Short mmCIF file of C-alpha atoms in Angstrom, two decimals:
data_model
loop_
_atom_site.label_atom_id
_atom_site.label_comp_id
_atom_site.label_asym_id
_atom_site.label_seq_id
_atom_site.Cartn_x
_atom_site.Cartn_y
_atom_site.Cartn_z
CA MET A 1 -21.10 53.43 21.50
CA GLU A 2 -21.69 55.53 18.45
CA GLY A 3 -23.55 58.80 18.29
CA GLY A 4 -22.80 59.77 21.86
CA ALA A 5 -24.95 56.96 23.20
CA GLN A 6 -24.78 56.09 26.84
CA PRO A 7 -22.41 53.22 27.52
CA SER A 8 -24.11 49.85 27.73
CA SER A 9 -23.20 47.05 30.06
CA LEU A 10 -23.96 44.42 27.42
CA ARG A 11 -21.55 41.52 27.43
CA ASP A 12 -21.53 37.79 26.83
CA PRO A 13 -21.90 35.66 29.96
CA PRO A 14 -18.30 34.59 30.69
CA GLY A 15 -17.03 31.11 31.16
CA PRO A 16 -17.79 27.83 29.40
CA GLY A 17 -21.16 26.24 29.95
CA SER A 18 -22.67 29.70 30.01
CA ALA A 19 -26.09 30.83 28.87
CA GLU A 20 -24.98 30.68 25.25
CA GLN A 21 -24.92 26.91 25.53
CA ASP A 22 -27.65 25.93 27.94
CA GLY A 23 -29.74 29.13 28.13
CA VAL A 24 -29.03 29.86 31.81
CA PRO A 25 -26.28 31.89 33.48
CA GLY A 26 -23.22 29.79 34.11
CA GLU A 27 -20.66 29.98 36.91
CA ARG A 28 -17.67 32.22 36.41
CA ASP A 29 -14.31 30.58 35.81
CA GLY A 30 -11.57 31.40 38.25
CA GLY A 31 -11.47 34.06 40.90
CA GLU A 32 -13.97 34.54 43.64
CA GLY A 33 -17.46 34.14 42.28
CA PRO A 34 -20.74 35.14 43.84
CA PRO A 35 -22.09 33.05 46.72
CA GLU A 36 -24.04 29.97 45.77
CA VAL A 37 -27.66 30.70 44.97
CA LYS A 38 -29.98 28.60 47.07
CA ARG A 39 -33.09 29.10 44.94
CA SER A 40 -33.91 29.56 41.31
CA GLN A 41 -33.68 33.14 40.06
CA PRO A 42 -34.36 33.19 36.30
CA LEU A 43 -33.05 36.17 34.33
CA PHE A 44 -31.27 37.91 37.20
CA ILE A 45 -27.50 37.69 37.64
CA HIS A 46 -26.23 39.28 40.84
CA SER A 47 -22.91 41.06 40.54
CA SER A 48 -20.21 39.93 42.97
CA SER A 49 -19.38 43.57 43.71
CA ARG A 50 -22.88 44.37 44.91
CA PRO A 51 -22.68 45.66 48.51
CA VAL A 52 -24.23 43.47 51.16
CA PRO A 53 -27.15 45.24 52.86
CA PRO A 54 -26.52 46.02 56.49
CA GLU A 55 -27.98 43.61 59.01
CA GLU A 56 -31.12 44.86 60.68
CA PRO A 57 -30.67 45.52 64.42
CA ARG A 58 -32.34 43.02 66.72
CA ALA A 59 -33.88 43.80 70.07
CA SER A 60 -31.43 43.08 72.86
CA SER A 61 -34.05 41.23 74.89
CA LEU A 62 -34.69 38.64 72.14
CA PRO A 63 -32.32 35.82 71.21
CA ALA A 64 -30.91 35.71 67.71
CA ILE A 65 -32.92 32.84 66.21
CA PRO A 66 -32.01 32.05 62.58
CA ASN A 67 -34.91 32.13 60.15
CA PRO A 68 -35.13 28.87 58.18
CA PHE A 69 -37.29 30.52 55.46
CA PRO A 70 -35.78 33.98 54.83
CA GLU A 71 -37.36 34.29 51.39
CA LEU A 72 -40.86 34.30 52.92
CA CYS A 73 -40.02 37.40 54.96
CA SER A 74 -38.57 39.46 52.12
CA PRO A 75 -41.31 40.51 49.68
CA SER A 76 -38.89 42.24 47.30
CA ASN A 77 -36.87 39.06 46.85
CA SER A 78 -39.58 36.48 47.36
CA PRO A 79 -40.03 34.07 44.46
CA ILE A 80 -43.55 33.45 45.68
CA LEU A 81 -44.54 37.10 45.36
CA SER A 82 -42.61 37.88 42.19
CA SER A 83 -42.99 34.70 40.12
CA PRO A 84 -44.71 32.85 38.73
CA ALA A 85 -47.94 34.33 40.07
CA LEU A 86 -47.02 37.93 39.39
CA GLY A 87 -44.25 37.48 36.84
CA GLN A 88 -40.60 38.27 37.38
CA GLY A 89 -41.12 41.70 38.84
CA PRO A 90 -39.56 44.97 37.73
CA PRO A 91 -35.86 44.90 36.78
CA ARG A 92 -33.54 45.89 39.61
CA GLU A 93 -31.04 48.68 39.05
CA GLY A 94 -27.39 47.72 39.28
CA ALA A 95 -28.02 44.03 38.57
CA SER A 96 -27.16 42.30 35.33
CA HIS A 97 -29.78 40.32 33.44
CA VAL A 98 -29.50 37.57 30.86
CA VAL A 99 -31.10 38.46 27.53
CA LYS A 100 -31.40 35.73 24.92
CA VAL A 101 -31.60 36.90 21.29
CA PHE A 102 -32.39 34.64 18.35
CA GLY A 103 -31.41 35.02 14.72
CA GLU A 104 -33.68 34.27 11.79
CA ASP A 105 -31.94 30.91 11.40
CA GLY A 106 -32.94 29.89 14.93
CA ALA A 107 -29.47 30.33 16.43
CA CYS A 108 -29.32 31.97 19.85
CA ARG A 109 -26.89 34.29 21.61
CA SER A 110 -27.12 35.17 25.30
CA LEU A 111 -25.98 38.55 26.57
CA GLU A 112 -25.78 40.22 29.95
CA ALA A 113 -27.45 43.62 30.09
CA SER A 114 -28.28 46.19 32.71
CA ALA A 115 -31.82 47.31 33.42
CA ALA A 116 -31.21 50.52 31.42
CA THR A 117 -29.99 48.81 28.23
CA THR A 118 -32.08 49.95 25.27
CA ALA A 119 -33.02 48.07 22.12
CA ARG A 120 -30.71 50.30 20.08
CA GLN A 121 -27.73 49.54 22.32
CA LEU A 122 -28.37 45.83 22.14
CA CYS A 123 -28.67 45.95 18.34
CA GLU A 124 -25.40 47.87 18.02
CA THR A 125 -23.69 45.29 20.21
CA LEU A 126 -24.98 42.45 18.03
CA VAL A 127 -23.93 44.30 14.88
CA ARG A 128 -20.36 44.46 16.19
CA ARG A 129 -20.35 40.85 17.40
CA THR A 130 -21.67 39.50 14.08
CA ARG A 131 -19.54 41.91 11.99
CA ALA A 132 -22.62 43.02 10.09
CA LEU A 133 -22.87 46.26 8.17
CA GLN A 134 -24.00 49.07 10.46
CA ASP A 135 -27.14 50.90 9.42
CA GLN A 136 -30.38 52.10 10.98
CA SER A 137 -32.41 49.11 9.77
CA TRP A 138 -31.34 46.56 12.38
CA ALA A 139 -34.09 45.96 14.89
CA LEU A 140 -35.03 43.86 17.88
CA VAL A 141 -38.36 42.13 17.41
CA GLU A 142 -40.51 40.87 20.27
CA LEU A 143 -42.10 37.60 19.19
CA HIS A 144 -44.85 35.66 20.99
CA GLN A 145 -44.92 32.42 19.04
CA HIS A 146 -47.92 30.81 20.78
CA LEU A 147 -50.03 33.89 19.99
CA ALA A 148 -48.53 34.56 16.52
CA LEU A 149 -47.83 38.17 17.55
CA GLU A 150 -44.74 40.25 16.86
CA ARG A 151 -43.67 43.87 17.07
CA CYS A 152 -40.49 45.86 16.52
CA LEU A 153 -39.14 47.43 19.70
CA GLU A 154 -38.52 51.16 19.50
CA ASP A 155 -34.91 52.26 19.93
CA HIS A 156 -35.52 53.81 23.34
CA GLU A 157 -37.34 50.86 24.92
CA ALA A 158 -35.60 49.04 27.78
CA VAL A 159 -35.01 45.44 26.75
CA VAL A 160 -34.96 43.98 30.26
CA GLU A 161 -38.21 45.70 31.17
CA VAL A 162 -39.93 44.20 28.12
CA GLN A 163 -38.52 40.77 28.91
CA SER A 164 -39.66 40.96 32.54
CA SER A 165 -43.27 41.42 31.37
CA TRP A 166 -43.33 37.97 29.74
CA PRO A 167 -45.10 35.18 31.63
CA PRO A 168 -42.76 32.50 33.01
CA GLY A 169 -42.44 29.47 30.78
CA ALA A 170 -43.86 31.18 27.70
CA ASP A 171 -42.21 30.74 24.30
CA SER A 172 -41.68 34.48 23.85
CA ARG A 173 -38.34 35.59 22.45
CA PHE A 174 -36.33 38.42 20.93
CA VAL A 175 -35.30 38.15 17.26
CA PHE A 176 -32.50 40.19 15.69
CA ARG A 177 -33.25 41.09 12.08
CA LYS A 178 -33.65 43.88 9.55
CA ASN A 179 -36.70 46.13 9.49
CA PHE A 180 -36.51 48.57 6.60
CA ALA A 181 -39.94 50.00 7.48
CA LYS A 182 -38.70 51.12 10.89
CA TYR A 183 -38.25 54.79 9.97
CA GLU A 184 -40.18 54.87 6.70
CA LEU A 185 -42.64 57.10 8.56
CA PHE A 186 -40.20 60.00 8.37
CA LYS A 187 -39.05 59.53 4.77
CA SER A 188 -40.11 61.72 1.87
CA ASN A 189 -42.79 59.23 0.78
CA ALA A 190 -44.55 59.23 4.15
CA GLN A 191 -47.74 60.46 2.44
CA SER A 192 -48.26 56.94 1.12
CA LEU A 193 -48.70 55.73 4.70
CA PHE A 194 -51.66 58.07 5.23
CA PRO A 195 -54.11 57.91 2.31
CA GLU A 196 -56.38 60.90 2.01
CA VAL A 197 -59.46 58.79 2.53
CA MET A 198 -58.18 57.72 5.96
CA VAL A 199 -57.43 61.24 7.19
CA SER A 200 -60.37 63.03 5.61
CA SER A 201 -61.70 64.08 9.01
CA CYS A 202 -58.56 66.12 9.54
CA LEU A 203 -58.84 67.65 6.10
CA GLU A 204 -62.28 68.98 7.00
CA ALA A 205 -60.74 71.05 9.77
CA ASN A 206 -57.76 72.04 7.60
CA LYS A 207 -59.32 72.57 4.18
CA SER A 208 -56.69 75.13 3.22
CA MET A 209 -53.84 72.69 3.91
CA ALA A 210 -52.73 70.20 1.28
CA HIS A 211 -52.56 66.51 2.14
CA SER A 212 -48.74 66.42 2.04
CA GLU A 213 -48.54 69.52 4.24
CA LEU A 214 -51.02 68.01 6.67
CA ILE A 215 -48.98 64.82 7.06
CA GLN A 216 -45.76 66.77 7.46
CA ASN A 217 -47.44 68.85 10.15
CA PHE A 218 -48.26 65.63 12.01
CA LEU A 219 -44.66 64.46 11.83
CA ASN A 220 -43.16 67.80 12.84
CA SER A 221 -45.43 68.18 15.85
CA GLY A 222 -45.34 64.53 16.89
CA SER A 223 -49.12 64.53 17.23
CA CYS A 224 -51.33 61.65 16.27
CA PRO A 225 -53.28 62.02 13.02
CA GLU A 226 -56.99 61.39 13.32
CA VAL A 227 -57.25 58.23 11.27
CA GLN A 228 -60.52 56.61 10.29
CA GLY A 229 -61.57 53.61 8.26
CA PHE A 230 -63.31 50.26 8.30
CA LEU A 231 -61.80 47.37 10.26
CA HIS A 232 -62.95 43.86 11.05
CA LEU A 233 -63.36 43.29 14.78
CA ARG A 234 -63.47 39.93 16.50
CA GLU A 235 -66.14 39.79 19.16
CA PRO A 236 -64.79 38.89 22.63
CA GLY A 237 -65.05 35.20 23.41
CA ARG A 238 -66.35 34.34 19.93
CA LYS A 239 -64.89 33.57 16.51
CA VAL A 240 -67.29 35.94 14.78
CA TRP A 241 -65.82 38.94 12.92
CA LYS A 242 -67.86 42.08 12.29
CA ARG A 243 -67.02 45.15 10.25
CA PHE A 244 -67.09 48.54 12.01
CA HIS A 245 -65.98 52.07 11.22
CA PHE A 246 -63.11 53.03 13.56
CA SER A 247 -61.73 56.45 14.50
CA LEU A 248 -58.41 57.08 16.23
CA ARG A 249 -58.47 60.27 18.28
CA ARG A 250 -56.31 61.81 20.99
CA SER A 251 -58.59 60.35 23.63
CA GLY A 252 -58.36 56.80 22.27
CA LEU A 253 -59.69 54.38 19.67
CA TYR A 254 -63.44 54.30 18.98
CA TYR A 255 -65.80 52.45 16.66
CA SER A 256 -69.24 53.47 15.48
CA THR A 257 -72.24 51.27 16.16
CA LYS A 258 -74.16 52.90 13.31
CA GLY A 259 -72.29 52.97 10.00
CA THR A 260 -69.87 55.87 9.70
CA SER A 261 -71.70 58.07 12.18
CA LYS A 262 -69.49 60.15 14.47
CA ASP A 263 -72.31 61.14 16.76
CA PRO A 264 -71.18 60.64 20.38
CA ARG A 265 -74.24 58.46 20.95
CA HIS A 266 -72.96 55.99 18.35
CA LEU A 267 -69.25 55.97 19.26
CA GLN A 268 -68.10 53.06 21.41
CA TYR A 269 -64.80 53.39 23.29
CA PHE A 270 -62.51 50.51 22.28
CA ALA A 271 -58.96 50.83 23.63
CA ASP A 272 -56.46 53.06 25.39
CA LEU A 273 -53.27 52.75 23.35
CA THR A 274 -51.07 54.34 26.01
CA GLU A 275 -51.57 51.25 28.20
CA SER A 276 -51.14 48.76 25.36
CA ASN A 277 -48.71 47.50 22.75
CA ILE A 278 -49.57 47.01 19.08
CA TYR A 279 -48.56 43.75 17.38
CA TYR A 280 -48.73 42.32 13.90
CA VAL A 281 -50.66 39.05 13.65
CA THR A 282 -48.57 36.64 11.57
CA GLN A 283 -50.92 33.63 11.34
CA GLY A 284 -54.29 35.28 11.64
CA LYS A 285 -56.35 32.93 9.45
CA LYS A 286 -54.94 29.82 11.07
CA LEU A 287 -55.20 30.82 14.73
CA TYR A 288 -57.91 33.46 14.82
CA GLY A 289 -59.90 32.98 11.62
CA THR A 290 -59.23 36.51 10.34
CA PRO A 291 -61.06 37.49 7.12
CA THR A 292 -57.76 38.61 5.54
CA GLU A 293 -54.03 38.17 6.16
CA PHE A 294 -53.66 41.76 7.37
CA GLY A 295 -54.44 41.34 11.04
CA PHE A 296 -53.06 43.22 14.03
CA CYS A 297 -53.68 43.15 17.74
CA ILE A 298 -53.91 45.59 20.65
CA LYS A 299 -52.49 43.83 23.69
CA PRO A 300 -52.98 45.64 27.04
CA HIS A 301 -50.05 45.52 29.45
CA LYS A 302 -52.18 43.72 32.04
CA VAL A 303 -52.75 40.80 29.63
CA ARG A 304 -49.77 38.55 30.22
CA SER A 305 -50.72 35.27 28.58
CA GLY A 306 -53.53 33.64 26.66
CA VAL A 307 -55.93 34.98 24.05
CA LYS A 308 -58.39 36.37 26.57
CA GLY A 309 -58.08 40.15 26.73
CA LEU A 310 -56.51 40.57 23.27
CA LYS A 311 -58.25 43.06 21.00
CA LEU A 312 -58.00 41.54 17.52
CA LEU A 313 -58.51 43.66 14.41
CA CYS A 314 -58.11 43.06 10.70
CA SER A 315 -57.61 45.42 7.74
CA GLU A 316 -58.72 45.03 4.16
CA ASP A 317 -55.21 45.43 2.71
CA GLU A 318 -51.58 46.03 3.68
CA GLN A 319 -51.71 49.78 3.06
CA SER A 320 -54.58 50.19 5.49
CA ARG A 321 -52.81 48.13 8.15
CA SER A 322 -49.57 50.11 7.71
CA CYS A 323 -51.51 53.35 8.13
CA TRP A 324 -53.09 52.20 11.38
CA MET A 325 -49.81 50.86 12.76
CA ALA A 326 -47.97 54.10 11.93
CA ALA A 327 -50.73 56.16 13.57
CA PHE A 328 -50.61 53.97 16.69
CA ARG A 329 -46.86 54.53 17.00
CA LEU A 330 -47.27 58.29 16.68
CA PHE A 331 -50.09 58.24 19.20
CA LYS A 332 -48.11 56.33 21.81
CA TYR A 333 -44.60 57.76 21.46
CA GLY A 334 -45.04 61.13 19.76
CA MET A 335 -41.84 63.13 19.28
CA GLN A 336 -39.74 60.35 20.82
CA LEU A 337 -40.00 58.48 17.50
CA TYR A 338 -38.63 61.45 15.58
CA ARG A 339 -35.78 61.86 18.07
CA ASN A 340 -34.92 58.19 17.56
CA TYR A 341 -34.83 58.77 13.81
CA GLN A 342 -32.64 61.86 14.13
CA GLN A 343 -30.19 60.01 16.37
CA ALA A 344 -30.04 57.13 13.90
CA GLN A 345 -29.30 59.55 11.06
CA ALA A 346 -26.58 61.25 13.11
CA ARG A 347 -24.90 57.90 13.83
CA LEU A 348 -24.84 57.07 10.13
CA SER A 349 -23.12 60.37 9.33
CA GLN A 350 -20.30 59.66 11.77
CA PRO A 351 -17.30 57.46 10.88
CA SER A 352 -18.04 53.93 11.92
CA TRP A 353 -15.79 51.07 12.96
CA ILE A 354 -14.07 49.29 10.10
CA GLY A 355 -15.89 46.13 9.16
CA PRO A 356 -16.23 43.85 6.16
CA THR A 357 -17.68 45.30 2.98
CA PRO A 358 -19.69 43.27 0.50
CA LEU A 359 -17.88 42.32 -2.67
CA ARG A 360 -18.85 44.70 -5.49
CA SER A 361 -22.09 45.52 -3.72
CA VAL A 362 -23.21 49.12 -3.25
CA SER A 363 -26.88 48.62 -2.45
CA ASP A 364 -26.63 50.53 0.83
CA ASN A 365 -25.51 53.70 -0.97
CA ALA A 366 -27.94 56.32 -2.23
CA LEU A 367 -27.67 55.88 -6.02
CA VAL A 368 -29.39 57.91 -8.70
CA ALA A 369 -29.17 58.13 -12.46
CA MET A 370 -26.63 60.80 -13.46
CA ASP A 371 -25.65 62.54 -16.68
CA PHE A 372 -21.97 63.57 -16.94
CA SER A 373 -22.00 64.63 -20.58
CA GLY A 374 -21.82 68.33 -19.70
CA CYS A 375 -19.37 70.37 -17.65
CA THR A 376 -21.12 69.33 -14.44
CA GLY A 377 -23.13 66.27 -13.54
CA ARG A 378 -26.90 66.38 -13.19
CA VAL A 379 -29.51 64.03 -11.78
CA ILE A 380 -31.78 62.51 -14.43
CA GLU A 381 -35.39 62.77 -13.24
CA ASN A 382 -37.31 62.12 -16.47
CA PRO A 383 -38.32 58.41 -16.42
CA SER A 384 -38.12 58.03 -20.21
CA GLU A 385 -34.67 59.61 -20.28
CA VAL A 386 -33.56 57.33 -17.44
CA LEU A 387 -34.65 54.27 -19.43
CA THR A 388 -32.80 55.49 -22.53
CA VAL A 389 -29.64 56.12 -20.52
CA ALA A 390 -30.00 52.71 -18.90
CA LEU A 391 -30.10 50.97 -22.26
CA GLU A 392 -27.13 52.98 -23.52
CA GLU A 393 -25.15 52.15 -20.41
CA ALA A 394 -26.00 48.48 -20.80
CA GLN A 395 -24.64 48.57 -24.36
CA ALA A 396 -21.49 50.28 -23.10
CA TRP A 397 -21.01 47.60 -20.47
CA ARG A 398 -21.37 44.92 -23.14
CA LYS A 399 -18.59 46.55 -25.16
CA LYS A 400 -16.36 46.80 -22.10
CA THR A 401 -16.77 43.08 -21.42
CA THR A 402 -15.69 42.13 -24.94
CA HIS A 403 -12.04 42.09 -23.94
CA ARG A 404 -12.90 40.14 -20.81
CA TYR A 405 -14.51 37.36 -22.84
CA SER A 406 -11.72 37.36 -25.43
CA LEU A 407 -9.35 35.87 -22.86
CA PRO A 408 -8.42 32.16 -23.00
CA ALA A 409 -11.17 29.61 -22.43
CA ALA A 410 -9.72 28.64 -19.06
CA CYS A 411 -10.63 32.07 -17.71
CA GLN A 412 -14.07 31.97 -19.29
CA SER A 413 -15.04 28.83 -17.39
CA SER A 414 -13.56 29.98 -14.10
CA PRO A 415 -15.68 28.56 -11.26
CA LEU A 416 -15.14 31.79 -9.30
CA SER A 417 -16.73 33.96 -11.98
CA ALA A 418 -19.56 31.48 -12.46
CA ALA A 419 -20.48 31.47 -8.77
CA ILE A 420 -19.33 34.93 -7.65
CA HIS A 421 -22.94 35.88 -6.78
CA ARG A 422 -22.95 33.30 -3.97
CA THR A 423 -20.66 35.59 -1.97
CA GLN A 424 -23.22 38.38 -1.98
CA PRO A 425 -25.53 39.02 1.01
CA TRP A 426 -28.51 39.51 -1.31
CA PHE A 427 -28.25 35.97 -2.70
CA HIS A 428 -30.32 33.44 -0.74
CA GLY A 429 -29.81 30.25 -2.71
CA ARG A 430 -32.67 27.84 -3.24
CA ILE A 431 -35.56 29.12 -1.14
CA SER A 432 -39.20 28.84 -2.09
CA ARG A 433 -41.47 31.60 -3.33
CA GLU A 434 -43.51 31.45 -0.11
CA ASP A 435 -40.41 31.70 2.11
CA THR A 436 -39.21 34.63 0.01
CA GLN A 437 -42.44 36.56 0.50
CA GLN A 438 -42.38 35.87 4.23
CA LEU A 439 -38.75 37.00 4.53
CA ILE A 440 -39.36 40.26 2.66
CA GLY A 441 -42.55 40.81 4.66
CA ARG A 442 -40.70 40.37 7.96
CA GLN A 443 -37.92 42.74 6.96
CA GLY A 444 -40.28 45.46 5.79
CA LEU A 445 -42.59 45.94 2.82
CA VAL A 446 -40.72 48.99 1.56
CA ASP A 447 -40.21 49.89 -2.09
CA GLY A 448 -36.88 48.51 -3.30
CA VAL A 449 -36.40 45.66 -0.80
CA PHE A 450 -35.12 42.70 -2.81
CA LEU A 451 -33.24 39.43 -2.90
CA VAL A 452 -32.01 37.02 -5.58
CA ARG A 453 -32.67 33.29 -5.38
CA GLU A 454 -32.42 30.18 -7.51
CA SER A 455 -35.45 29.38 -9.64
CA GLN A 456 -37.39 26.28 -8.61
CA ARG A 457 -38.99 25.82 -12.03
CA ASN A 458 -35.98 26.57 -14.21
CA PRO A 459 -32.86 24.78 -12.91
CA LYS A 460 -30.52 27.15 -14.77
CA GLY A 461 -32.39 30.35 -13.99
CA PHE A 462 -32.64 32.75 -11.08
CA VAL A 463 -35.40 34.96 -9.67
CA LEU A 464 -35.20 38.59 -8.56
CA SER A 465 -37.86 39.14 -5.88
CA LEU A 466 -38.69 42.82 -5.36
CA CYS A 467 -41.11 44.71 -3.13
CA HIS A 468 -43.10 47.53 -4.71
CA LEU A 469 -46.24 49.21 -3.36
CA GLN A 470 -46.21 46.76 -0.42
CA ARG A 471 -46.39 43.76 -2.73
CA VAL A 472 -43.67 41.27 -3.63
CA LYS A 473 -43.09 40.73 -7.36
CA HIS A 474 -40.86 38.11 -8.94
CA TYR A 475 -38.76 38.51 -12.11
CA LEU A 476 -37.18 35.54 -13.86
CA ILE A 477 -33.48 35.85 -14.76
CA LEU A 478 -32.45 33.50 -17.58
CA PRO A 479 -28.96 32.67 -18.85
CA SER A 480 -28.31 33.43 -22.50
CA GLU A 481 -25.37 32.24 -24.56
CA GLU A 482 -24.10 34.04 -27.64
CA GLU A 483 -20.89 33.10 -29.48
CA GLY A 484 -19.73 31.10 -26.48
CA ARG A 485 -20.32 33.96 -24.05
CA LEU A 486 -22.73 33.57 -21.15
CA TYR A 487 -25.10 36.44 -20.30
CA PHE A 488 -27.99 36.95 -17.90
CA THR A 489 -31.14 38.79 -18.91
CA MET A 490 -34.63 39.64 -17.62
CA ASP A 491 -36.03 41.08 -20.89
CA ASP A 492 -35.47 38.35 -23.49
CA GLY A 493 -31.93 39.47 -24.24
CA GLN A 494 -32.57 43.17 -24.82
CA THR A 495 -30.40 44.02 -21.82
CA ARG A 496 -27.72 41.46 -20.97
CA PHE A 497 -25.25 41.26 -18.11
CA ALA A 498 -22.04 39.33 -17.59
CA ASP A 499 -23.08 38.05 -14.14
CA LEU A 500 -25.71 38.53 -11.47
CA ILE A 501 -23.65 41.10 -9.60
CA GLN A 502 -23.53 43.32 -12.67
CA LEU A 503 -27.29 42.89 -13.07
CA VAL A 504 -27.97 43.92 -9.47
CA GLU A 505 -25.57 46.89 -9.54
CA PHE A 506 -27.13 48.14 -12.76
CA HIS A 507 -30.65 48.11 -11.29
CA GLN A 508 -29.44 49.81 -8.13
CA ILE A 509 -28.63 52.80 -10.32
CA ASN A 510 -31.28 52.46 -13.03
CA ARG A 511 -34.82 51.18 -12.77
CA GLY A 512 -34.78 49.52 -16.18
CA ILE A 513 -37.78 47.22 -16.63
CA LEU A 514 -38.42 47.12 -12.87
CA PRO A 515 -41.09 49.28 -11.19
CA CYS A 516 -38.45 50.82 -8.88
CA LYS A 517 -34.71 50.71 -8.26
CA LEU A 518 -33.16 48.13 -5.96
CA ARG A 519 -32.60 49.86 -2.61
CA HIS A 520 -32.30 47.39 0.26
CA TYR A 521 -31.29 43.77 0.10
CA CYS A 522 -32.68 41.20 2.51
CA THR A 523 -29.95 39.68 4.61
CA CYS A 524 -29.73 37.25 7.51
CA VAL A 525 -26.76 37.16 9.88
CA ALA A 526 -25.61 34.17 11.88
CA LEU A 527 -25.53 34.75 15.63
#
């Protein structure tokens, strides 16, 4: 395991007919397997090497009468006491557990994991199994479909422990996908997550400290910023939503019963985040009647199933919801989040295993506009100069492709060159505008997240879908023919490219007409 991680016992359940096919642990092929299980034990797989507990001594004056119902006399192993009434119980050390993980295409892979296996270890295992590119954006998402709730597991969370908290028979699942917003909290633009209006209470106590310094102080100390703002609250047992002013403090989450008053007489205690998990609400208007699409939920650990006990909230916009969610994470995990980020950065700096590389794609690299006209190169920071250089470089690329298009006509109409973009992980074929926005939203509303798809309105065109300022924007790419040469353009022919790969690579280096450079491409791997 990379980065000095503790070794994980993750492995596929061996033998045909295993959990990968039917969702339950299968029998082992060959050799001496474990004794036949007399009763159903979902999730748990007992190792054949587990030592048999010594037999309890019996009184010499009593005959040895076999017990026909041994499970009723063993509370730790009793299915009546552990499930379904009280769930599956805590994971047992030394035993292996079946963990089913789904991909975004609905495919499933079953793995065996120990009780100590973390979300990061499971993700790294799936990255190797699927031969995906290793980076810090892969995440394990806990999804409760019947409640329309989902959250990204932190790297240090124990997967089996989370799975054991699910109610038996529920349609909860783990999903393996990208989450580019996972560590955006610790990036240089973290100030955008905490608008000044939402941390003004802290500024009152630190008037001499700038907003950027204040946020950095929060991140360095791992403390929770005191966030405040208006949220819509659903009244318990009713479908009525009311707007209250909330404040997140070290002692918990409160709302004011009288406007924005912070008088203790008007503050109502709402939730203890240390005993809860925070989830995004994905279908808030449909299931809960939320006023906006930016809902989230505080789900106490003791609430196992059903809507009763959920604390439903709703923000006015995506920026407000992101601020609250980031503050909740800091409140609950503190410095552990920053340690997770540092470990992820350290793993990226170490040489990784050799895997496939995308054809002519460099979107995972940190690219900036450079000027090499002098003795040494320099980074171009002036936006107007960057645009000028971008146009000049585009003209240079057009000249370089002149020889390419002067080749015989057979090469010009090569089906490989006409469809080379289909080999790229950022190309998603013919998906709808709505599906595109949902995909980018699931993988993180971070500046520079993008994908390319076929246009539904123009059969010959394509669309570049890009996230900027937590909104998804769409740019039409049209083919243009000049003197028998085919080009692709987004600005009515002012800047033209030989193919879609050249267009994407150019905008990974230069912003051009886009509001930001292309940084992360949406990708889905097949499990």
